[in-house]
Coordinates of C-alpha atoms in Angstrom, one line a residue:
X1 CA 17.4 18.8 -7.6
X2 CA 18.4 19.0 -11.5
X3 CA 16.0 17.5 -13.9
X4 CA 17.8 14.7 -15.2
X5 CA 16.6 10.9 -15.3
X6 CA 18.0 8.5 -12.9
X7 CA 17.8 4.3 -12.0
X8 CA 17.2 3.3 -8.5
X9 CA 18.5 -0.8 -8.3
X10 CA 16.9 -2.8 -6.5
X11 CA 18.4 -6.0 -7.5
X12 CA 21.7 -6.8 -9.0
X13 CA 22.2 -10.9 -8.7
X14 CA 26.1 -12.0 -8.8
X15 CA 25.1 -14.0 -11.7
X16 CA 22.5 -12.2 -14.0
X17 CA 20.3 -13.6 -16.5
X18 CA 18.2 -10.2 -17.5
X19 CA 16.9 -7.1 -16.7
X20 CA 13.9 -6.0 -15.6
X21 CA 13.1 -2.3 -16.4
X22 CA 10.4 -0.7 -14.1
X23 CA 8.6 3.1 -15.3
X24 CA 6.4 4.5 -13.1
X25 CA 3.4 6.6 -13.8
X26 CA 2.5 10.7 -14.1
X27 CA 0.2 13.0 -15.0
X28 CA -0.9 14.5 -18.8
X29 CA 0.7 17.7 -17.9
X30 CA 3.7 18.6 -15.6
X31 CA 6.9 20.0 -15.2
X32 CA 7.5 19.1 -11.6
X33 CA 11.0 17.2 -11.1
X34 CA 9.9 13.7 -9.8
X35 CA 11.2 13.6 -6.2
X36 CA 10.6 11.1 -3.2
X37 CA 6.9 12.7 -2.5
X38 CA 5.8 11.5 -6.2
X39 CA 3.3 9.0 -5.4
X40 CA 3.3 7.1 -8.7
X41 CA 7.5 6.6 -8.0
X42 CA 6.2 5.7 -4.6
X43 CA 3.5 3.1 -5.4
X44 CA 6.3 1.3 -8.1
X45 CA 9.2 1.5 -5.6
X46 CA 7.0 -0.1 -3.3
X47 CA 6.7 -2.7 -5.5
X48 CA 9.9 -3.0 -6.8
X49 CA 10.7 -3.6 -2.8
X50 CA 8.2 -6.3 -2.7
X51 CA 9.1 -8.0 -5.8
X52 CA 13.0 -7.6 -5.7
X53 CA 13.9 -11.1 -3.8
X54 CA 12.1 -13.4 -5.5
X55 CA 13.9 -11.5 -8.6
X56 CA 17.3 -11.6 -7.4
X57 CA 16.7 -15.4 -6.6
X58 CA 16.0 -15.9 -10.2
X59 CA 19.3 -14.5 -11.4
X60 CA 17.4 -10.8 -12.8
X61 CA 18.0 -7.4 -12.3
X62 CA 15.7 -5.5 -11.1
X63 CA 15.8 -1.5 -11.9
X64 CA 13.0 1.5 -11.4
X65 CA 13.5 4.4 -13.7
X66 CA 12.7 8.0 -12.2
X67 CA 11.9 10.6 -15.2
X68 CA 12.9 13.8 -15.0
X69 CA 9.2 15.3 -15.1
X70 CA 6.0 14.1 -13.9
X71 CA 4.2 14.5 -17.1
X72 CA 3.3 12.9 -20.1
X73 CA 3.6 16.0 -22.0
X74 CA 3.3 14.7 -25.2
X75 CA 5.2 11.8 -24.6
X76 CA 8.5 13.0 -25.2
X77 CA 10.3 13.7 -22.3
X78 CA 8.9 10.0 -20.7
X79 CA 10.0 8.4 -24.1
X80 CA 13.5 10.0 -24.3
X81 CA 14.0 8.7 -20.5
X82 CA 13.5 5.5 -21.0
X83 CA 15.4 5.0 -23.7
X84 CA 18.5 6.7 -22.2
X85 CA 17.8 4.2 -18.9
X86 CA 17.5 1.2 -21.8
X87 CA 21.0 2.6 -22.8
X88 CA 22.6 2.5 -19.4
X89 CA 21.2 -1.2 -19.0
X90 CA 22.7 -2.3 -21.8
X91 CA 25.6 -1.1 -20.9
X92 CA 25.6 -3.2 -18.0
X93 CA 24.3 -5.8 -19.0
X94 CA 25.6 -6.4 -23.0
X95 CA 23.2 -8.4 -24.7
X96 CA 21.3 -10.1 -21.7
X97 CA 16.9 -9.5 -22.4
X98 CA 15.1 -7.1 -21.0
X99 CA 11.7 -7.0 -20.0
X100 CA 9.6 -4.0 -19.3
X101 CA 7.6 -3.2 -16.1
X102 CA 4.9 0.0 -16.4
X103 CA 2.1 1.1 -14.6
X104 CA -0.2 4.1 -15.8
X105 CA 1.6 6.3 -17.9
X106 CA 5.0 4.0 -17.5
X107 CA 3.2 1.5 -19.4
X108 CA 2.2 3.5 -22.2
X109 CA 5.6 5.0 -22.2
X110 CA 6.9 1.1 -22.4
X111 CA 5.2 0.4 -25.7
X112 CA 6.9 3.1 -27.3
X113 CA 10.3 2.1 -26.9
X114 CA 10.0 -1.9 -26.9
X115 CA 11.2 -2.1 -29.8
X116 CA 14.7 -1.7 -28.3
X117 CA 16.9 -4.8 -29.5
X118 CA 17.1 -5.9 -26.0
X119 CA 13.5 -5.6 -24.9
X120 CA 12.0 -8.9 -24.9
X121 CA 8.2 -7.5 -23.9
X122 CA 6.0 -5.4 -21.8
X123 CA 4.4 -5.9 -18.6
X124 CA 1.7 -3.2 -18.6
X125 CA 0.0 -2.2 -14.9
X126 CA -3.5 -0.7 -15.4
X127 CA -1.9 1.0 -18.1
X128 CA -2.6 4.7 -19.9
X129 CA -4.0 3.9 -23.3
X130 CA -5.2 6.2 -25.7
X131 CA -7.3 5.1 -28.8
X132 CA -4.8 4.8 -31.7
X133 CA -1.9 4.1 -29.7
X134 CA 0.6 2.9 -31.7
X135 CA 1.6 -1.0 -32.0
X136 CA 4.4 -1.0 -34.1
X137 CA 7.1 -1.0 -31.2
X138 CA 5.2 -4.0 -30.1
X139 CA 6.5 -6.8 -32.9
X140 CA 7.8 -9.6 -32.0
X141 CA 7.6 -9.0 -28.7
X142 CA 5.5 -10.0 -25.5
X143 CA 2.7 -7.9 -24.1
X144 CA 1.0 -8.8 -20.4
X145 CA -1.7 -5.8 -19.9
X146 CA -3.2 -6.2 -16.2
X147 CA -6.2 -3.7 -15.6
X148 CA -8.5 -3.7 -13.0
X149 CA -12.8 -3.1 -13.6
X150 CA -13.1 -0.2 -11.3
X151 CA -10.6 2.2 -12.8
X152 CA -11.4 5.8 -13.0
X153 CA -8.3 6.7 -14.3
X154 CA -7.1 5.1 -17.2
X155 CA -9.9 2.3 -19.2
X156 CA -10.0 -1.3 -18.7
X157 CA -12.0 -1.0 -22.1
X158 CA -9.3 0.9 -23.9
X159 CA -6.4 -1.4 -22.7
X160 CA -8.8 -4.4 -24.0
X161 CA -9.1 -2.6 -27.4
X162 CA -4.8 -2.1 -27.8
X163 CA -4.3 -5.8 -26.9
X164 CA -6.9 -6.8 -29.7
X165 CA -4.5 -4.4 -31.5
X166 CA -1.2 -5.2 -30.7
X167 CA -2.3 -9.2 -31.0
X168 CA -1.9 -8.3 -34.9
X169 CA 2.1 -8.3 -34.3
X170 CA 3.1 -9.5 -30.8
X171 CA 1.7 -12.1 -28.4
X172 CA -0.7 -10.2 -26.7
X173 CA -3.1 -10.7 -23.6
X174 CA -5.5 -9.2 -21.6
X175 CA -6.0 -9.7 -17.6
X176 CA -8.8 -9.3 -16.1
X177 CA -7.7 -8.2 -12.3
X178 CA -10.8 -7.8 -11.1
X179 CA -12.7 -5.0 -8.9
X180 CA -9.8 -3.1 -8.2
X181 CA -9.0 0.5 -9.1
X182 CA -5.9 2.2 -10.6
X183 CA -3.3 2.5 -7.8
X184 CA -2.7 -1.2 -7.3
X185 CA -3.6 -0.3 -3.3
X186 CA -6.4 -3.8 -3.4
X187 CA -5.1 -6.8 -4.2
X188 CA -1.6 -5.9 -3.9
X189 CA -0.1 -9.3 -3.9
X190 CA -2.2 -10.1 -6.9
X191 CA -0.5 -7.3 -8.4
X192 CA 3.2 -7.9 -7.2
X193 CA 2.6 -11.6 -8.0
X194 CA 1.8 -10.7 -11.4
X195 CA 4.1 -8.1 -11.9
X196 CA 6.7 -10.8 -10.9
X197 CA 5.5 -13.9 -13.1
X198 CA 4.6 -12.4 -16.0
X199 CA 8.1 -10.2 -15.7
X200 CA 10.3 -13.1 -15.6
X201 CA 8.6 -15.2 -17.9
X202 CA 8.9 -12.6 -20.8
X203 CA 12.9 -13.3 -20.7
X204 CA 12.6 -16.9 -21.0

């Protein structure tokens, strides 16, 4: 398999309204090609199964991004996929909004390239932030960050301190989810629901 980004669709209504843009998580390190054994493409395609219905019904697109690495790796590699798979949407879809749907280390890569003229705000699932993360790709733009209080692998505390953040120059809020950990495997409904709510409510 080459190393090259690709979209899986999951929903493509007749009549479309928007775009919603999933990014699944990774690791800090790792070169590995993402591949159908990658749990964290797993976890968010099961998702974007779960979720894709109600999103068709709605008149939105629904799309999960698949990077061509597994890690973070200094956030370049995540980065420059996403924006080529914001590229390829646009194309499709001209000037229709687009929201952003991360978990983990798909969230953190979100807020980095939100400021894309089409990108209407992010969606951010028991996301990966690091103190100092930056905000600036945030303005003007909607941010929904969903972390759960028995995480062990990214911090509920450290999502709670970028929303305080990022409420300087977006519309910004914190959700509690509750006793769950970082793979969205309790509560999943709670999770999908939210993932789908919050989603289509940033493209209003």
């Amino acid at each position: 398999m080459s190393a090259a980004p690709s979209l899986t669709t999951y929903a493509r209504p007749a009549r479309t309204r928007g775009a919603i843009l999933m990014l699944h998580g990774g690791k800090d390190r790792g070169d590995e090609i993402v591949d159908n054994r990658s749990a964290s493409w797993r976890r968010s395609a099961a998702m974007a199964r779960a979720i894709s219905p109600a999103v068709e019904e709605a008149g939105v697109a629904l799309h999960l991004l698949r990077y061509r690495h597994r890690g973070w790796n200094g956030g370049a590699g995540p980065i420059a996929d996403a924006r080529w798979a914001l590229a390829e949407l646009r194309r499709e879809y001209a000037d229709l909004p687009i929201t952003l749907l991360g978990h983990s280390m798909g969230a953190r890569t979100s807020i980095h390239v939100a400021d894309d003229p089409a990108v209407r705000g992010v969606v951010a699932l028991a996301p990966w932030f690091n103190p100092g993360e930056p905000v600036e790709a945030l303005a003007g733009r909607g941010l929904v960050a969903a972390h759960g209080s028995q995480d062990r692998i990214t911090s509920a505390r450290a999502t709670r301190a970028f929303v305080a953040r990022a409420a300087r120059v977006a519309d910004a809020e914190f959700v509690d989810m509750g006793p769950v950990g970082h793979y969205m495997l309790r509560r999943i409904s709670r999770w999908n629901d939210l993932a789908r709510e919050r989603s289509l409510e940033l493209l209003v």
